[in-house]
Amino acid sequence: MADFDADVIVIGSGAVGSNAAYELAKQGLSVILMEAGPRLPRWKILQNFRASPRKGNHNDPYPNLPYASNSFTDGYLENTGSFDLRPGMLRLLGGTTWHWAAATWRFTPEDMKLNSLYGVGRDWPIGYDELEPFYGLAEVELGVAGSDTQDQSGQGRDLAYPPRSTPYPAPPEADTYYFARLRDRIGAEGYNFVHEPNARPTVTYDGRPACTGNNNCMPVCPIGAMYSGNMTAQKAEDEGVQIITEATAYNLEKGEGGKIVAVHYKTPDAESHRLTAKYFMVAANGFETPKLLMISDVANSSDQVGRNLMDHSGMGLQFLADEALWPGRGPVQQGGIFNWREGEFRREHSAIKHALSNNVPNKMIAERLLAQGIVGTELDEKIRDMSARFVDVSTVFEMLPHPENRLQPHATRKDALGIPTLSINYDIDDYVKAAVPVVKEDYANFVRIMGGEVIEDDTGFQNRDHIMGTVIMGDDPATSVVNGECRTWDHDNLFLATTGVIPASGLINPTLTAVALAIRSAQIIAKEI
């Protein structure tokens, strides 16, 4: 009889957890990969999407089960702060990357030294050079298409930045007409447009077809060109990983010497089970990971678990240009304006990214016109005209970690399995608010340059679904949850694989970075077992 059920148990099968499990299996270890939700085929999700009358709710085609609640399940998230933080969250094999935009930026070296350079926020405990090789491995697994020549700092320099030791696995897609026209006109006045690297290969890649621009990456890529975590989960299973779905972890059992010795989970019928391993990795996203730690009473000697919650809370602008731009063709995002990514201004206000959303706008425009009482031939003509000229700017702000921005297991509410739901307290700080006038000035410039007519100047803060900081990484056990290896300070066989470890948010989508960190952690574990 084996001493353990596996060498390593990974809890959470999203892109981060699946990559950790796959890497561990490739290193010759026995691995169990646990997932709270079910396993569904792509055709079923696509069928759900087509049948749904709620096309604007990206969670809608996915399971919303009593034993695996998500962020839009009634009563699951309680917000007590001034901002209703409610990011998209999926619980099924493959996790939330089933419906992401697939943006796969790297942090810059400057992002990782925010406090040293600008006197605000926190530094990472590791430098960019230590993470760079693992960024390359993550890009290969996700099949990232990107430019090997652009300065992604947004400063318009004639160099590739941040530094790379390997090329992107796939070349960037051709410019859409929409992106090219905005770049030609707005870029002529000093705004630096940067192509967005994304996990949508432009060539057939690793069994996936090349992206054909279906433009419904959110809520689901119909052909499986866009990367989602279930793809790596399948590869992990083929490599020997045992996958257990519909298994909701609710307790990490402590043993002698501060080690974690077992994970307890419940099946949908609320029956409890126990699994043992030499090492554990919790990869249950930026909300569920800290919740599991807190309800297990582990890894929290610093009292930082669940604190320092960051999103890239943003703003938005929608206007009609004076020419037809034909948005909605190609990927949902192709790039953005990065002038406010690097600079001394970061001492005073947050960094800013303006992304140019490329979604088909017809539905939103039609609903708006119908609400105005416009019908018949006039409705048809206006939909055609406005949809062709529609411009959607989605702005994100760099956030700072604050201990009072936090999530906690709810004091009284429990889900169908008797596990606490989540309570969140989240406020937007003055560092972000100081950047709002800069954004408004940029918005005015965009509208002027494009001869625009504003449709929606939605300057209220919005969710951006990039959860960070909740199990923060640092170099001091008194002020952080994990060290630079993503190993918990309190338990040397417990690692965390999640965007929640990121200590300085920058302004880029964090998934690629979490995957890179997870692969690095997996290799560290493999050397120790």
Short mmCIF file of C-alpha atoms in Angstrom, two decimals, residues 109-459:
data_model
loop_
_atom_site.label_atom_id
_atom_site.label_comp_id
_atom_site.label_asym_id
_atom_site.label_seq_id
_atom_site.Cartn_x
_atom_site.Cartn_y
_atom_site.Cartn_z
CA PRO A 109 11.09 44.62 -14.96
CA GLU A 110 9.85 48.02 -13.77
CA ASP A 111 6.42 46.61 -12.81
CA MET A 112 8.19 44.21 -10.48
CA LYS A 113 10.15 46.97 -8.69
CA LEU A 114 7.31 49.41 -8.17
CA ASN A 115 8.24 50.44 -4.64
CA SER A 116 11.98 50.74 -5.29
CA LEU A 117 11.46 52.86 -8.39
CA TYR A 118 8.42 54.94 -7.47
CA GLY A 119 7.95 54.66 -3.71
CA VAL A 120 4.45 53.16 -3.82
CA GLY A 121 3.03 49.66 -3.47
CA ARG A 122 5.29 46.63 -3.17
CA ASP A 123 8.22 45.06 -4.98
CA TRP A 124 8.19 41.48 -6.13
CA PRO A 125 10.64 39.28 -4.17
CA ILE A 126 12.03 37.98 -7.48
CA GLY A 127 13.30 39.85 -10.51
CA TYR A 128 12.18 39.68 -14.12
CA ASP A 129 15.29 37.70 -15.12
CA GLU A 130 14.32 34.86 -12.76
CA LEU A 131 10.86 34.55 -14.28
CA GLU A 132 11.76 35.15 -17.94
CA PRO A 133 12.54 31.53 -18.94
CA PHE A 134 9.23 30.40 -17.47
CA TYR A 135 7.35 33.07 -19.39
CA GLY A 136 8.73 31.38 -22.50
CA LEU A 137 7.54 27.94 -21.37
CA ALA A 138 4.09 29.31 -20.56
CA GLU A 139 3.82 31.00 -23.97
CA VAL A 140 4.66 27.73 -25.69
CA GLU A 141 2.00 25.82 -23.75
CA LEU A 142 -0.66 28.48 -24.37
CA GLY A 143 0.30 28.94 -28.03
CA VAL A 144 0.76 32.70 -27.84
CA ALA A 145 0.82 34.82 -31.00
CA GLY A 146 2.78 38.04 -30.60
CA SER A 147 5.23 40.54 -32.00
CA ASP A 148 8.95 39.93 -31.37
CA THR A 149 9.88 43.51 -32.21
CA GLN A 150 7.57 45.86 -30.31
CA ASP A 151 8.30 47.94 -27.23
CA GLN A 152 5.45 46.84 -24.97
CA SER A 153 6.33 49.47 -22.39
CA GLY A 154 4.41 51.89 -24.63
CA GLN A 155 7.29 54.35 -24.84
CA GLY A 156 7.60 53.99 -28.58
CA ARG A 157 11.24 52.92 -28.54
CA ASP A 158 12.73 51.00 -31.43
CA LEU A 159 13.38 47.83 -29.44
CA ALA A 160 11.66 44.69 -28.26
CA TYR A 161 10.66 45.06 -24.61
CA PRO A 162 10.47 43.46 -22.09
CA PRO A 163 13.53 41.34 -22.92
CA ARG A 164 12.89 37.89 -24.39
CA SER A 165 15.17 34.87 -24.70
CA THR A 166 12.79 33.02 -27.04
CA PRO A 167 10.46 34.16 -29.84
CA TYR A 168 6.70 33.96 -29.63
CA PRO A 169 5.44 30.54 -30.75
CA ALA A 170 3.22 32.12 -33.43
CA PRO A 171 3.37 35.39 -35.39
CA PRO A 172 0.83 38.15 -34.73
CA GLU A 173 -2.36 38.23 -36.76
CA ALA A 174 -2.80 40.83 -39.49
CA ASP A 175 -4.16 44.17 -38.37
CA THR A 176 -7.92 44.47 -38.47
CA TYR A 177 -9.19 47.47 -40.44
CA TYR A 178 -10.68 48.79 -37.19
CA PHE A 179 -7.37 48.68 -35.32
CA ALA A 180 -5.37 50.03 -38.24
CA ARG A 181 -7.61 53.07 -38.78
CA LEU A 182 -7.62 53.99 -35.08
CA ARG A 183 -3.85 53.61 -34.94
CA ASP A 184 -3.35 55.70 -38.07
CA ARG A 185 -5.47 58.61 -36.85
CA ILE A 186 -5.04 58.56 -33.05
CA GLY A 187 -1.45 57.37 -33.25
CA ALA A 188 -0.57 60.38 -35.40
CA GLU A 189 -1.05 62.57 -32.31
CA GLY A 190 1.47 60.76 -30.15
CA TYR A 191 -0.47 57.78 -28.78
CA ASN A 192 1.55 54.57 -28.99
CA PHE A 193 -0.44 51.56 -30.16
CA VAL A 194 0.94 48.17 -29.15
CA HIS A 195 -0.17 44.80 -30.52
CA GLU A 196 -1.61 42.51 -27.87
CA PRO A 197 0.00 39.08 -27.53
CA ASN A 198 -2.75 36.54 -27.09
CA ALA A 199 -3.33 32.82 -26.75
CA ARG A 200 -5.01 32.53 -30.14
CA PRO A 201 -2.45 31.08 -32.54
CA THR A 202 -2.45 32.36 -36.10
CA VAL A 203 -1.36 28.96 -37.38
CA THR A 204 -2.47 25.42 -36.56
CA TYR A 205 -0.80 24.71 -33.26
CA ASP A 206 -0.61 21.75 -30.89
CA GLY A 207 -3.79 20.19 -32.24
CA ARG A 208 -5.68 23.49 -32.33
CA PRO A 209 -6.91 25.22 -35.49
CA ALA A 210 -5.71 28.72 -36.33
CA CYS A 211 -8.00 31.51 -35.12
CA THR A 212 -10.56 32.41 -37.78
CA GLY A 213 -11.89 35.49 -36.02
CA ASN A 214 -15.29 34.22 -34.93
CA ASN A 215 -15.25 37.10 -32.43
CA ASN A 216 -17.04 35.36 -29.59
CA CYS A 217 -13.99 34.43 -27.50
CA MET A 218 -16.19 35.56 -24.64
CA PRO A 219 -18.24 33.52 -23.81
CA VAL A 220 -16.73 30.64 -25.82
CA CYS A 221 -14.42 30.00 -28.76
CA PRO A 222 -16.52 27.77 -31.04
CA ILE A 223 -13.59 26.01 -32.73
CA GLY A 224 -11.09 25.62 -29.90
CA ALA A 225 -8.46 27.92 -31.39
CA MET A 226 -8.30 30.12 -28.27
CA TYR A 227 -6.49 28.46 -25.38
CA SER A 228 -8.45 27.27 -22.37
CA GLY A 229 -7.18 25.39 -19.33
CA ASN A 230 -9.02 22.18 -20.20
CA MET A 231 -6.58 21.69 -23.09
CA THR A 232 -3.64 21.36 -20.72
CA ALA A 233 -5.76 19.35 -18.27
CA GLN A 234 -6.31 16.82 -21.04
CA LYS A 235 -2.58 16.72 -21.78
CA ALA A 236 -1.90 16.26 -18.09
CA GLU A 237 -4.34 13.36 -17.97
CA ASP A 238 -2.67 11.81 -21.01
CA GLU A 239 0.63 12.16 -19.13
CA GLY A 240 -0.80 10.15 -16.22
CA VAL A 241 -2.43 12.75 -13.98
CA GLN A 242 -5.57 11.52 -12.21
CA ILE A 243 -8.35 14.07 -12.59
CA ILE A 244 -11.16 14.16 -10.04
CA THR A 245 -14.03 16.47 -10.96
CA GLU A 246 -16.99 17.54 -8.81
CA ALA A 247 -14.68 17.53 -5.81
CA THR A 248 -14.88 20.69 -3.69
CA ALA A 249 -11.95 21.03 -1.30
CA TYR A 250 -12.97 22.36 2.10
CA ASN A 251 -10.11 21.53 4.46
CA LEU A 252 -6.32 21.27 4.35
CA GLU A 253 -5.26 19.04 7.22
CA LYS A 254 -2.16 20.01 9.17
CA GLY A 255 0.31 17.45 10.53
CA GLU A 256 3.60 17.35 12.35
CA GLY A 257 6.26 19.92 11.56
CA GLY A 258 3.79 22.31 10.01
CA LYS A 259 3.31 20.14 6.95
CA ILE A 260 0.00 19.70 5.15
CA VAL A 261 -0.83 16.00 5.15
CA ALA A 262 -4.24 15.74 3.48
CA VAL A 263 -7.00 17.56 1.65
CA HIS A 264 -10.62 16.90 2.47
CA TYR A 265 -13.24 17.39 -0.22
CA LYS A 266 -16.95 16.94 -0.73
CA THR A 267 -18.78 15.41 -3.66
CA PRO A 268 -22.14 16.87 -4.84
CA ASP A 269 -24.00 14.61 -2.42
CA ALA A 270 -22.02 16.25 0.42
CA GLU A 271 -20.11 13.03 1.15
CA SER A 272 -16.64 13.78 2.49
CA HIS A 273 -13.37 12.22 1.27
CA ARG A 274 -9.70 12.51 2.26
CA LEU A 275 -6.59 12.36 0.05
CA THR A 276 -2.95 12.45 1.13
CA ALA A 277 0.19 13.62 -0.68
CA LYS A 278 3.76 14.71 -0.10
CA TYR A 279 3.12 18.17 -1.54
CA PHE A 280 0.03 20.27 -2.22
CA MET A 281 -0.60 23.11 -4.66
CA VAL A 282 -3.73 25.21 -4.26
CA ALA A 283 -4.69 26.68 -7.64
CA ALA A 284 -8.32 27.49 -7.01
CA ASN A 285 -8.30 31.09 -8.39
CA GLY A 286 -7.76 34.35 -6.51
CA PHE A 287 -10.98 34.06 -4.52
CA GLU A 288 -11.30 30.37 -3.72
CA THR A 289 -7.62 29.86 -2.83
CA PRO A 290 -7.59 32.29 0.12
CA LYS A 291 -11.03 31.07 1.19
CA LEU A 292 -9.78 27.49 1.40
CA LEU A 293 -6.73 28.61 3.40
CA MET A 294 -8.86 30.60 5.83
CA ILE A 295 -11.50 27.96 6.46
CA SER A 296 -8.64 25.47 6.97
CA ASP A 297 -6.79 27.86 9.29
CA VAL A 298 -3.49 27.44 7.43
CA ALA A 299 -0.80 29.70 5.95
CA ASN A 300 -2.10 32.80 7.71
CA SER A 301 0.37 33.60 10.49
CA SER A 302 0.88 37.00 8.83
CA ASP A 303 -2.90 37.69 8.78
CA GLN A 304 -2.45 38.59 5.08
CA VAL A 305 -4.54 35.79 3.56
CA GLY A 306 -7.51 37.35 1.79
CA ARG A 307 -6.11 40.89 2.15
CA ASN A 308 -4.48 43.20 -0.45
CA LEU A 309 -7.20 42.37 -2.97
CA MET A 310 -6.59 44.05 -6.34
CA ASP A 311 -8.50 44.13 -9.61
CA HIS A 312 -7.69 46.42 -12.56
CA SER A 313 -10.82 48.42 -11.86
CA GLY A 314 -11.43 50.45 -15.00
CA MET A 315 -13.50 52.94 -16.95
CA GLY A 316 -15.01 52.91 -20.41
CA LEU A 317 -15.93 55.14 -23.35
CA GLN A 318 -18.10 54.36 -26.36
CA PHE A 319 -18.48 56.71 -29.31
CA LEU A 320 -19.28 56.82 -33.01
CA ALA A 321 -16.42 57.78 -35.34
CA ASP A 322 -16.94 59.92 -38.42
CA GLU A 323 -16.12 56.97 -40.68
CA ALA A 324 -17.01 53.30 -40.90
CA LEU A 325 -14.43 51.19 -39.01
CA TRP A 326 -16.24 47.83 -39.03
CA PRO A 327 -15.48 46.58 -35.50
CA GLY A 328 -16.26 42.98 -34.62
CA ARG A 329 -14.02 41.29 -37.14
CA GLY A 330 -11.10 39.24 -35.81
CA PRO A 331 -10.15 38.76 -32.15
CA VAL A 332 -12.08 40.62 -29.46
CA GLN A 333 -8.93 42.52 -28.56
CA GLN A 334 -5.97 43.32 -30.77
CA GLY A 335 -4.06 45.83 -28.73
CA GLY A 336 -4.16 49.16 -27.03
CA ILE A 337 -2.54 52.44 -26.08
CA PHE A 338 0.25 52.14 -23.54
CA ASN A 339 1.66 55.67 -23.17
CA TRP A 340 0.91 55.58 -19.45
CA ARG A 341 2.61 52.27 -18.64
CA GLU A 342 6.05 53.52 -17.52
CA GLY A 343 7.28 56.80 -16.04
CA GLU A 344 7.80 58.99 -13.00
CA PHE A 345 4.05 59.74 -12.97
CA ARG A 346 3.65 56.39 -11.18
CA ARG A 347 4.76 58.14 -8.00
CA GLU A 348 1.58 60.24 -8.21
CA HIS A 349 -1.05 58.14 -9.96
CA SER A 350 -1.64 54.71 -11.35
CA ALA A 351 -0.48 53.43 -14.72
CA ILE A 352 -3.20 53.41 -17.41
CA LYS A 353 -3.94 51.16 -20.36
CA HIS A 354 -6.55 51.93 -23.01
CA ALA A 355 -7.64 48.71 -24.73
CA LEU A 356 -9.63 48.92 -27.95
CA SER A 357 -12.42 46.41 -27.59
CA ASN A 358 -13.36 44.78 -30.89
CA ASN A 359 -16.65 43.13 -30.04
CA VAL A 360 -19.62 43.05 -32.40
CA PRO A 361 -21.72 45.98 -31.11
CA ASN A 362 -25.03 45.26 -32.89
CA LYS A 363 -26.88 43.85 -29.88
CA MET A 364 -26.03 46.74 -27.57
CA ILE A 365 -26.88 49.31 -30.23
CA ALA A 366 -30.18 47.64 -31.09
CA GLU A 367 -31.23 47.50 -27.43
CA ARG A 368 -30.36 51.15 -26.99
CA LEU A 369 -32.33 52.22 -30.06
CA LEU A 370 -35.36 50.13 -29.10
CA ALA A 371 -35.32 51.76 -25.67
CA GLN A 372 -35.56 55.09 -27.49
CA GLY A 373 -38.64 53.88 -29.34
CA ILE A 374 -36.95 53.52 -32.74
CA VAL A 375 -38.37 50.65 -34.80
CA GLY A 376 -38.88 49.47 -38.37
CA THR A 377 -36.80 50.71 -41.30
CA GLU A 378 -35.25 53.49 -39.24
CA LEU A 379 -34.08 50.91 -36.69
CA ASP A 380 -32.44 48.78 -39.38
CA GLU A 381 -30.69 51.75 -40.94
CA LYS A 382 -29.41 53.08 -37.63
CA ILE A 383 -28.11 49.67 -36.53
CA ARG A 384 -26.15 49.34 -39.77
CA ASP A 385 -24.74 52.85 -39.54
CA MET A 386 -23.89 52.93 -35.83
CA SER A 387 -22.44 49.41 -35.71
CA ALA A 388 -20.00 50.27 -38.48
CA ARG A 389 -18.77 53.43 -36.74
CA PHE A 390 -18.73 52.14 -33.16
CA VAL A 391 -15.59 52.57 -31.02
CA ASP A 392 -15.31 50.96 -27.58
CA VAL A 393 -12.41 51.97 -25.33
CA SER A 394 -11.88 49.84 -22.23
CA THR A 395 -9.47 51.42 -19.76
CA VAL A 396 -7.73 49.73 -16.83
CA PHE A 397 -5.88 51.22 -13.87
CA GLU A 398 -2.95 49.86 -11.92
CA MET A 399 -4.07 49.08 -8.38
CA LEU A 400 -2.07 49.12 -5.15
CA PRO A 401 -2.39 46.48 -2.42
CA HIS A 402 -4.23 47.62 0.70
CA PRO A 403 -4.85 45.23 3.63
CA GLU A 404 -8.36 46.59 4.14
CA ASN A 405 -9.36 45.51 0.62
CA ARG A 406 -10.07 41.92 1.44
CA LEU A 407 -12.24 38.87 1.13
CA GLN A 408 -13.33 36.57 3.95
CA PRO A 409 -15.44 33.45 4.34
CA HIS A 410 -18.93 34.70 5.05
CA ALA A 411 -19.74 34.67 8.77
CA THR A 412 -23.19 33.12 8.36
CA ARG A 413 -23.95 32.18 4.74
CA LYS A 414 -23.08 28.72 3.45
CA ASP A 415 -23.47 26.98 0.10
CA ALA A 416 -25.28 23.72 -0.61
CA LEU A 417 -22.35 21.71 0.78
CA GLY A 418 -22.28 23.68 4.02
CA ILE A 419 -19.11 25.56 3.02
CA PRO A 420 -19.01 29.34 3.70
CA THR A 421 -19.67 31.70 0.80
CA LEU A 422 -17.60 34.88 0.28
CA SER A 423 -17.74 38.38 1.73
CA ILE A 424 -15.71 41.13 0.01
CA ASN A 425 -14.75 44.63 1.06
CA TYR A 426 -13.30 46.66 -1.80
CA ASP A 427 -12.74 50.39 -2.31
CA ILE A 428 -10.98 52.41 -5.03
CA ASP A 429 -8.06 54.39 -3.59
CA ASP A 430 -6.76 57.93 -4.26
CA TYR A 431 -3.87 56.59 -6.35
CA VAL A 432 -6.36 55.42 -8.96
CA LYS A 433 -8.66 58.41 -8.60
CA ALA A 434 -5.71 60.72 -9.30
CA ALA A 435 -5.43 59.13 -12.74
CA VAL A 436 -9.05 59.79 -13.71
CA PRO A 437 -8.43 63.34 -15.07
CA VAL A 438 -5.69 61.92 -17.29
CA VAL A 439 -8.11 59.35 -18.67
CA LYS A 440 -10.81 61.95 -19.29
CA GLU A 441 -8.36 64.12 -21.19
CA ASP A 442 -7.37 61.13 -23.32
CA TYR A 443 -11.03 60.33 -23.96
CA ALA A 444 -11.68 63.89 -25.12
CA ASN A 445 -8.71 63.62 -27.46
CA PHE A 446 -9.87 60.28 -28.92
CA VAL A 447 -13.33 61.70 -29.65
CA ARG A 448 -11.92 64.89 -31.19
CA ILE A 449 -9.40 63.06 -33.37
CA MET A 450 -11.99 60.60 -34.67
CA GLY A 451 -14.64 63.28 -35.23
CA GLY A 452 -16.66 61.34 -32.72
CA GLU A 453 -20.11 61.46 -31.18
CA VAL A 454 -20.16 60.11 -27.63
CA ILE A 455 -22.67 57.32 -27.01
CA GLU A 456 -21.72 56.28 -23.50
CA ASP A 457 -19.16 58.09 -21.36
CA ASP A 458 -19.27 55.49 -18.62
CA THR A 459 -16.69 56.90 -16.26
#
